[in-house]
Tab-separated table of C-alpha atoms in Angstrom:
chain	number	residue	atom	x	y	z
A	8	MET	CA	-17.703	-12.199	-5.334
A	9	SER	CA	-15.029	-10.556	-7.408
A	10	PRO	CA	-12.698	-8.248	-5.396
A	11	ASP	CA	-13.134	-5.695	-8.201
A	12	THR	CA	-16.850	-5.327	-7.395
A	13	THR	CA	-16.569	-5.313	-3.596
A	14	LEU	CA	-17.179	-1.869	-2.136
A	15	VAL	CA	-16.786	-2.855	1.514
A	16	THR	CA	-15.973	-6.018	3.472
A	17	LEU	CA	-17.336	-6.528	6.997
A	18	THR	CA	-15.762	-8.604	9.742
A	19	GLY	CA	-14.986	-8.652	13.462
A	20	ASP	CA	-11.897	-8.400	15.645
A	21	GLY	CA	-11.738	-12.120	16.413
A	22	THR	CA	-13.923	-12.007	19.531
A	23	PHE	CA	-17.553	-12.936	20.102
A	24	ARG	CA	-19.302	-12.992	23.455
A	25	VAL	CA	-20.932	-16.397	23.680
A	26	PRO	CA	-24.760	-16.253	23.766
A	27	ASP	CA	-26.043	-16.861	27.278
A	28	PRO	CA	-28.378	-19.826	27.990
A	29	ALA	CA	-31.512	-17.694	27.546
A	30	GLN	CA	-30.290	-16.438	24.165
A	31	ARG	CA	-29.380	-19.958	23.081
A	32	ALA	CA	-32.865	-21.163	23.960
A	33	ARG	CA	-34.515	-18.244	22.133
A	34	LEU	CA	-32.401	-18.797	19.021
A	35	ASN	CA	-32.679	-22.591	19.209
A	36	LEU	CA	-28.912	-22.945	19.568
A	37	PRO	CA	-27.164	-25.947	21.134
A	38	ASP	CA	-25.962	-25.854	24.736
A	39	ASP	CA	-22.310	-26.185	23.728
A	40	PRO	CA	-20.960	-22.580	23.784
A	41	TYR	CA	-18.420	-23.129	20.982
A	42	LEU	CA	-20.948	-24.658	18.641
A	43	ALA	CA	-23.538	-22.013	19.556
A	44	ALA	CA	-21.095	-19.157	18.905
A	45	LEU	CA	-19.982	-20.490	15.524
A	46	LEU	CA	-23.516	-21.234	14.355
A	47	ARG	CA	-24.584	-17.720	15.277
A	48	LEU	CA	-21.565	-16.115	13.609
A	49	ARG	CA	-22.185	-18.154	10.481
A	50	ALA	CA	-25.774	-16.882	10.436
A	51	LEU	CA	-24.528	-13.286	10.751
A	52	LEU	CA	-21.395	-13.288	8.579
A	53	GLY	CA	-21.569	-16.496	6.592
A	54	ASP	CA	-23.008	-14.886	3.455
A	55	ASP	CA	-22.321	-11.644	1.600
A	56	LEU	CA	-25.063	-9.038	2.042
A	57	ASP	CA	-25.285	-8.339	-1.698
A	58	SER	CA	-23.106	-8.197	-4.782
A	59	GLN	CA	-21.066	-5.271	-3.465
A	60	ILE	CA	-20.961	-5.863	0.323
A	61	ALA	CA	-18.831	-8.812	1.383
A	62	THR	CA	-18.453	-10.406	4.806
A	63	ARG	CA	-15.543	-12.280	6.356
A	64	LEU	CA	-16.523	-14.990	8.809
A	65	TYR	CA	-14.054	-15.702	11.589
A	66	LEU	CA	-13.210	-18.325	14.187
A	67	PRO	CA	-13.567	-16.585	17.556
A	68	SER	CA	-10.314	-16.441	19.510
A	69	ALA	CA	-12.265	-15.327	22.579
A	70	LEU	CA	-15.728	-16.072	23.930
A	71	GLY	CA	-15.055	-14.568	27.371
A	72	GLN	CA	-16.140	-17.556	29.430
A	73	ASP	CA	-13.242	-17.276	31.903
A	74	PRO	CA	-9.746	-15.689	32.205
A	75	THR	CA	-8.295	-18.244	29.760
A	76	ASP	CA	-10.863	-17.469	27.061
A	77	HIS	CA	-9.428	-14.292	25.511
A	78	VAL	CA	-7.237	-13.394	22.537
A	79	LEU	CA	-3.924	-13.392	24.445
A	80	PRO	CA	-4.167	-16.933	25.881
A	81	ALA	CA	-5.650	-18.143	22.578
A	82	THR	CA	-2.561	-16.792	20.796
A	83	LEU	CA	-0.228	-18.314	23.374
A	84	ALA	CA	-1.957	-21.662	22.901
A	85	MET	CA	-0.779	-21.542	19.267
A	86	LEU	CA	2.910	-20.971	20.043
A	87	GLY	CA	4.996	-23.902	18.876
A	88	ASP	CA	6.824	-25.943	21.535
A	89	THR	CA	6.111	-23.380	24.253
A	90	THR	CA	4.675	-23.737	27.731
A	91	GLY	CA	3.613	-21.304	30.421
A	92	ASP	CA	0.967	-20.404	32.955
A	93	LEU	CA	-1.104	-17.566	34.315
A	94	ALA	CA	0.593	-15.815	37.249
A	95	SER	CA	-0.777	-13.007	39.423
A	96	TYR	CA	0.819	-10.395	37.148
A	97	GLY	CA	0.017	-12.005	33.793
A	98	TRP	CA	0.899	-14.831	31.408
A	99	ARG	CA	4.375	-16.237	32.027
A	100	LEU	CA	6.283	-18.240	29.405
A	101	GLY	CA	8.558	-21.229	29.851
A	102	THR	CA	7.487	-22.464	33.293
A	103	GLY	CA	5.917	-25.751	32.255
A	104	ALA	CA	2.303	-26.119	31.235
A	105	GLY	CA	0.137	-24.919	34.115
A	106	GLN	CA	-3.583	-25.441	34.508
A	107	ALA	CA	-4.541	-22.144	32.838
A	108	TRP	CA	-2.223	-22.883	29.901
A	109	ARG	CA	-3.766	-26.329	29.428
A	110	ARG	CA	-7.214	-24.764	29.646
A	111	ALA	CA	-6.332	-22.290	26.858
A	112	HIS	CA	-5.253	-25.217	24.664
A	113	GLU	CA	-8.491	-26.999	25.478
A	114	GLN	CA	-10.465	-23.918	24.400
A	115	TRP	CA	-8.864	-23.985	20.950
A	116	GLU	CA	-9.391	-27.729	20.593
A	117	ARG	CA	-13.072	-27.344	21.366
A	118	MET	CA	-13.391	-24.447	18.915
A	119	LEU	CA	-11.813	-26.490	16.135
A	120	GLY	CA	-14.078	-29.418	16.941
A	121	ALA	CA	-17.113	-27.142	16.784
A	122	ALA	CA	-15.916	-25.698	13.456
A	123	ARG	CA	-16.078	-29.129	11.828
A	124	ILE	CA	-19.795	-29.297	12.679
A	125	ALA	CA	-20.962	-25.659	12.502
A	126	LEU	CA	-19.073	-24.870	9.278
A	127	HIS	CA	-19.744	-28.106	7.441
A	128	GLY	CA	-19.926	-27.329	3.731
A	129	TYR	CA	-18.816	-23.721	4.201
A	130	GLU	CA	-16.730	-22.371	1.295
A	131	GLY	CA	-16.336	-18.655	2.058
A	132	PRO	CA	-13.582	-16.684	3.820
A	133	LEU	CA	-12.643	-17.796	7.321
A	134	MET	CA	-10.348	-15.667	9.498
A	135	THR	CA	-8.081	-16.699	12.345
A	136	THR	CA	-7.063	-13.947	14.792
A	137	ALA	CA	-3.867	-13.749	16.836
A	138	LEU	CA	-1.883	-11.061	18.596
A	139	GLY	CA	1.166	-9.961	16.629
A	140	PRO	CA	4.763	-10.430	17.842
A	141	ALA	CA	5.296	-6.858	19.084
A	142	THR	CA	2.167	-6.996	21.235
A	143	LEU	CA	3.109	-10.445	22.544
A	144	THR	CA	6.466	-9.120	23.785
A	145	ALA	CA	4.628	-6.485	25.835
A	146	SER	CA	1.859	-8.816	27.034
A	147	THR	CA	3.883	-11.749	28.365
A	148	PHE	CA	6.502	-12.380	31.018
A	149	LEU	CA	9.536	-14.624	31.412
A	150	GLN	CA	10.314	-16.892	34.383
A	151	SER	CA	12.291	-14.032	35.941
A	152	GLY	CA	9.145	-11.884	36.051
A	153	GLU	CA	10.581	-9.572	33.375
A	154	ARG	CA	8.438	-8.852	30.349
A	155	THR	CA	9.467	-10.713	27.218
A	156	LEU	CA	10.174	-7.275	25.737
A	157	GLY	CA	13.216	-7.029	28.015
A	158	ASP	CA	14.973	-10.056	26.481
A	159	PRO	CA	16.271	-9.447	22.915
A	160	GLY	CA	16.686	-13.182	22.296
A	161	ALA	CA	13.118	-13.930	23.312
A	162	VAL	CA	11.896	-11.053	21.150
A	163	ARG	CA	13.684	-12.544	18.128
A	164	ASP	CA	12.245	-16.000	18.835
A	165	LEU	CA	8.611	-14.945	19.211
A	166	PRO	CA	7.803	-14.448	15.496
A	167	ILE	CA	9.273	-17.877	14.747
A	168	LEU	CA	7.237	-19.556	17.481
A	169	LEU	CA	4.117	-17.687	16.437
A	170	ALA	CA	4.649	-18.554	12.778
A	171	GLU	CA	5.118	-22.236	13.541
A	172	GLY	CA	2.036	-22.303	15.731
A	173	LEU	CA	-0.127	-20.328	13.325
A	174	VAL	CA	0.798	-22.529	10.377
A	175	GLU	CA	0.012	-25.667	12.375
A	176	HIS	CA	-3.314	-24.147	13.428
A	177	LEU	CA	-4.172	-23.123	9.842
A	178	GLU	CA	-3.404	-26.647	8.648
A	179	ARG	CA	-5.876	-28.010	11.183
A	180	VAL	CA	-8.497	-25.432	10.193
A	181	ARG	CA	-8.027	-26.548	6.583
A	182	ASP	CA	-8.606	-30.149	7.631
A	183	HIS	CA	-11.726	-29.261	9.635
A	184	VAL	CA	-13.232	-26.781	7.130
A	185	PRO	CA	-11.658	-27.801	3.813
A	186	GLY	CA	-13.699	-25.438	1.637
A	187	ALA	CA	-12.851	-22.261	3.562
A	188	LYS	CA	-10.610	-19.541	2.139
A	189	GLN	CA	-8.298	-18.768	5.032
A	190	HIS	CA	-7.368	-15.304	6.259
A	191	VAL	CA	-5.240	-14.157	9.213
A	192	LEU	CA	-5.737	-11.031	11.322
A	193	LEU	CA	-2.686	-10.064	13.374
A	194	ARG	CA	-3.766	-7.656	16.103
A	195	GLU	CA	-0.918	-5.408	17.202
A	196	ASP	CA	-2.840	-3.591	19.934
A	197	ALA	CA	0.329	-2.548	21.791
A	198	VAL	CA	2.707	-1.917	18.890
A	199	ALA	CA	2.600	1.875	19.289
A	200	ALA	CA	3.474	1.616	22.984
A	201	VAL	CA	6.351	-0.770	22.182
A	202	HIS	CA	7.641	1.497	19.415
A	203	GLU	CA	7.374	4.661	21.523
A	204	GLY	CA	8.838	3.210	24.731
A	205	ARG	CA	5.653	3.392	26.834
A	206	ILE	CA	5.593	-0.155	28.227
A	207	PRO	CA	6.358	-0.149	31.988
A	208	THR	CA	8.851	-2.511	33.587
A	209	PRO	CA	7.535	-4.832	36.338
A	210	SER	CA	8.641	-2.358	39.022
A	211	GLY	CA	6.676	0.405	37.317
A	212	ARG	CA	9.545	2.850	37.960
A	213	ARG	CA	10.759	3.033	34.382
A	214	ARG	CA	9.805	2.179	30.802
A	215	TYR	CA	11.373	-0.221	28.332
A	216	ASP	CA	13.458	1.395	25.613
A	217	PRO	CA	11.616	2.257	22.389
A	218	VAL	CA	11.876	-0.414	19.696
A	219	PRO	CA	12.739	1.056	16.270
A	220	ALA	CA	10.199	0.574	13.502
A	221	ASP	CA	12.658	-1.323	11.323
A	222	VAL	CA	13.210	-3.858	14.126
A	223	ILE	CA	9.458	-4.355	14.477
A	224	GLY	CA	9.266	-4.630	10.691
A	225	ARG	CA	11.745	-7.515	10.764
A	226	LEU	CA	9.547	-9.325	13.303
A	227	TRP	CA	6.594	-8.885	10.958
A	228	ARG	CA	8.578	-9.991	7.920
A	229	ARG	CA	9.547	-13.310	9.528
A	230	LEU	CA	5.924	-14.000	10.272
A	231	VAL	CA	4.635	-12.905	6.855
A	232	VAL	CA	7.168	-15.098	5.042
A	233	SER	CA	6.038	-18.152	7.019
A	234	LEU	CA	2.377	-17.457	6.264
A	235	GLU	CA	3.171	-16.984	2.582
A	236	ASP	CA	5.128	-20.252	2.567
A	237	PHE	CA	2.000	-21.914	3.970
A	238	GLY	CA	0.080	-20.618	0.973
A	239	LEU	CA	-1.546	-17.369	2.065
A	240	SER	CA	-1.299	-14.427	-0.293
A	241	ALA	CA	-0.660	-10.834	0.754
A	242	ASP	CA	-4.411	-10.256	0.338
A	243	GLU	CA	-5.125	-12.888	3.005
A	244	ILE	CA	-3.063	-11.318	5.810
A	245	THR	CA	-4.240	-8.250	7.736
A	246	LEU	CA	-1.901	-6.489	10.158
A	247	GLY	CA	-2.853	-3.870	12.731
A	248	ILE	CA	-0.261	-1.086	12.604
A	249	GLY	CA	-1.505	1.588	14.982
A	250	ALA	CA	-1.329	5.146	13.635
A	251	ASN	CA	2.348	5.799	13.040
A	252	ILE	CA	4.018	6.619	9.741
A	253	GLU	CA	7.211	4.710	10.582
A	254	LEU	CA	5.206	1.579	11.411
A	255	LEU	CA	3.170	2.053	8.238
A	256	ARG	CA	6.325	2.038	6.152
A	257	ALA	CA	7.798	-0.868	8.134
A	258	ALA	CA	4.659	-2.926	7.478
A	259	ARG	CA	4.790	-2.210	3.762
A	260	ASP	CA	8.512	-3.051	3.665
A	261	ALA	CA	7.620	-6.333	5.399
A	262	GLY	CA	5.307	-7.197	2.513
A	263	VAL	CA	2.005	-6.384	4.211
A	264	ARG	CA	-0.783	-5.269	1.864
A	265	ARG	CA	-3.788	-5.102	4.206
A	266	LEU	CA	-3.300	-2.467	6.909
A	267	ALA	CA	-5.724	-2.273	9.852
A	268	MET	CA	-5.953	1.221	11.339
A	269	GLY	CA	-8.293	2.911	13.800
A	270	PRO	CA	-9.537	6.292	12.531
A	271	ARG	CA	-9.971	7.543	16.096
A	272	ARG	CA	-6.233	7.058	16.668
A	273	MET	CA	-5.227	9.006	13.577
A	274	PRO	CA	-4.101	12.605	14.170
A	275	ASP	CA	-6.277	15.246	12.569
A	276	LEU	CA	-5.448	16.260	9.024
A	277	SER	CA	-5.111	19.889	10.148
A	278	THR	CA	-1.981	19.025	12.167
A	279	PRO	CA	1.455	18.542	10.557
A	280	ALA	CA	1.645	14.969	11.905
A	281	GLY	CA	-1.849	14.213	10.664
A	282	ARG	CA	-1.174	15.618	7.197
A	283	THR	CA	2.042	13.570	6.900
A	284	LEU	CA	0.405	10.334	8.070
A	285	TRP	CA	-2.779	10.634	6.010
A	286	GLU	CA	-0.816	11.523	2.887
A	287	ALA	CA	1.383	8.475	3.446
A	288	VAL	CA	-1.731	6.300	3.844
A	289	ALA	CA	-3.206	7.670	0.615
A	290	GLU	CA	0.094	7.103	-1.173
A	291	GLU	CA	0.234	3.465	-0.036
A	292	VAL	CA	-3.377	2.905	-1.110
A	293	ASP	CA	-2.425	4.256	-4.539
A	294	ARG	CA	0.384	1.685	-4.538
A	295	GLY	CA	-1.983	-1.207	-3.857
A	296	ALA	CA	-2.417	-1.276	-0.072
A	297	VAL	CA	-5.908	-1.975	1.284
A	298	LEU	CA	-7.261	-0.225	4.379
A	299	GLU	CA	-9.153	-2.112	7.075
A	300	LEU	CA	-10.776	0.345	9.484
A	301	ILE	CA	-11.117	-0.635	13.147
A	302	VAL	CA	-14.360	0.905	14.415
A	303	ASP	CA	-16.842	0.526	17.280
A	304	PRO	CA	-20.276	-0.320	15.851
A	305	ARG	CA	-22.185	-0.457	19.136
A	306	PRO	CA	-25.027	1.973	19.887
A	307	GLY	CA	-23.293	5.124	21.091
A	308	GLY	CA	-20.085	3.911	19.442
A	309	MET	CA	-18.144	5.711	16.736
A	310	LEU	CA	-18.905	3.711	13.582
A	311	GLY	CA	-20.796	6.439	11.711
A	312	PRO	CA	-18.623	9.381	12.823
A	313	GLU	CA	-15.373	7.489	12.240
A	314	LEU	CA	-16.314	6.444	8.734
A	315	GLU	CA	-17.567	9.955	8.014
A	316	ARG	CA	-14.295	11.442	9.247
A	317	MET	CA	-12.358	9.058	7.065
A	318	LEU	CA	-14.273	10.134	3.944
A	319	ASP	CA	-13.952	13.829	4.854
A	320	THR	CA	-10.201	13.380	5.157
A	321	TRP	CA	-10.075	11.458	1.887
A	322	ARG	CA	-11.795	14.322	0.083
A	323	CYS	CA	-9.455	16.894	1.613
A	324	LEU	CA	-6.555	14.910	0.167
A	325	GLY	CA	-8.034	15.293	-3.297
A	326	HIS	CA	-9.708	11.887	-3.536
A	327	THR	CA	-13.354	11.033	-4.137
A	328	ASP	CA	-15.506	8.826	-1.918
A	329	ALA	CA	-15.273	6.148	-4.609
A	330	ASP	CA	-11.486	6.067	-4.174
A	331	ALA	CA	-12.093	4.399	-0.789
A	332	ALA	CA	-13.923	1.475	-2.407
A	333	GLY	CA	-12.562	-1.891	-1.330
A	334	VAL	CA	-12.071	-0.852	2.293
A	335	ALA	CA	-12.836	-3.370	5.041
A	336	VAL	CA	-14.503	-2.556	8.360
A	337	ILE	CA	-13.425	-4.485	11.457
A	338	ALA	CA	-15.969	-4.273	14.271
A	339	HIS	CA	-14.220	-3.744	17.603
A	340	THR	CA	-15.398	-2.589	21.024
A	341	GLY	CA	-12.448	-0.350	21.777
A	342	ILE	CA	-10.101	-2.213	24.124
A	343	ALA	CA	-7.262	-1.975	21.570
A	344	HIS	CA	-7.710	1.794	21.599
A	345	GLU	CA	-7.304	1.800	25.396
A	346	VAL	CA	-4.083	-0.200	25.088
A	347	ASP	CA	-2.843	2.077	22.308
A	348	GLN	CA	-3.541	5.182	24.395
A	349	GLY	CA	-1.769	3.785	27.451
A	350	LYS	CA	-4.980	3.528	29.481
A	351	ARG	CA	-4.635	-0.233	29.792
A	352	ASP	CA	-1.651	-2.535	30.284
A	353	PRO	CA	-1.634	-5.079	27.415
A	354	ALA	CA	-0.805	-7.825	29.916
A	355	LEU	CA	-4.072	-7.338	31.819
A	356	GLN	CA	-6.911	-9.758	31.207
A	357	PRO	CA	-9.941	-7.982	29.727
A	358	ASP	CA	-13.443	-8.718	30.932
A	359	ALA	CA	-16.215	-10.116	28.770
A	360	SER	CA	-17.673	-6.654	28.136
A	361	SER	CA	-14.697	-5.929	25.848
A	362	LEU	CA	-15.816	-8.623	23.397
A	363	LEU	CA	-18.075	-8.197	20.400
A	364	ASP	CA	-21.623	-9.443	20.734
A	365	GLU	CA	-24.466	-9.995	18.316
A	366	PRO	CA	-25.973	-6.476	18.631
A	367	ALA	CA	-22.607	-4.911	17.732
A	368	ILE	CA	-22.283	-7.036	14.613
A	369	THR	CA	-25.887	-6.445	13.531
A	370	ASP	CA	-25.364	-2.687	13.945
A	371	MET	CA	-22.384	-2.921	11.594
A	372	LEU	CA	-24.423	-4.912	9.084
A	373	ARG	CA	-27.233	-2.371	9.313
A	374	ILE	CA	-25.105	0.648	8.433
A	375	ALA	CA	-23.127	-1.113	5.688
A	376	PRO	CA	-25.553	-0.422	2.799
A	377	GLN	CA	-25.480	3.327	3.527
A	378	TRP	CA	-21.675	3.234	3.629
A	379	ALA	CA	-21.476	1.237	0.401
A	380	GLU	CA	-23.725	3.708	-1.424
A	381	ARG	CA	-21.167	6.430	-0.710
A	382	LEU	CA	-18.446	4.376	-2.396
A	383	VAL	CA	-20.223	3.690	-5.686
A	384	PRO	CA	-18.091	5.108	-8.546
């Protein structure tokens, strides 16, 4: 499909709750959970819906089978030349490879092995998801028990380690699924809390100092450069940036074209902050940026209202519905919103209910034609 004809692209947040044994039997899926998950995702997202609605298949970073099967440990398993383990307070770096750390590596190995079988002959887009460097600093701990965020040297090293690990992982994905067009989603669930100084220290009695947007932008730039050196274009890297104008500008200065934002986090256009942010978003779109909207598609979720609010805002800014053509929708169950709002510590392990499942993805697919009709020029 030509990007010029695509009205909307549909994908997920990198998670997929593995079908249970009863579902696997009903759908005639294999017993292996990794193979079953990938086969089901390929059936759901492996083909575009029509000539104007595209899909982006992804390798799940989390199936939710146990505490090591989530996006954070999956990202840590990618870090180059790094070891760690799961302590009572969270994932700790640099302590030697503990059992949980080895298990997280095993999860990725099994997913890659399943990809060779389930995605044989596949030639469409294929996305890898990882937590971004700012979120990793808030989500992990050092041997001292201090968060990585508290060590400037460790903060500087993280993008390099993540870049090395991601590139190695992408090379292996290319070997396993040679026809796939690779894409990377960098989830920065906690970047707003890092930027605004809302991450608590281990004692809980104070907060870490705010990290300026330009410093976070330099972390992103190091990572983006490495991904571009691997061969990805700016159109094949999506970065979650929260809902902050300084972070928006830092991302664009870092060379990011695809910006993932949650409409529910955006301040209302009627407020001064909302007007400033939305106008900046519109300006960046005019300059070539592409929006990827993070929405909850589940029954009772906010998919319809969030998309409707986005179009209402777009019109108030003097644009037409058709000006939003090309947007992507990232299905997500809302845990990133809880982290962003300070309701959840990014270091805490989520439970399986926070992961996407088949009904959530099918609900997104169901509403997509109505959404696309609104975007026809």
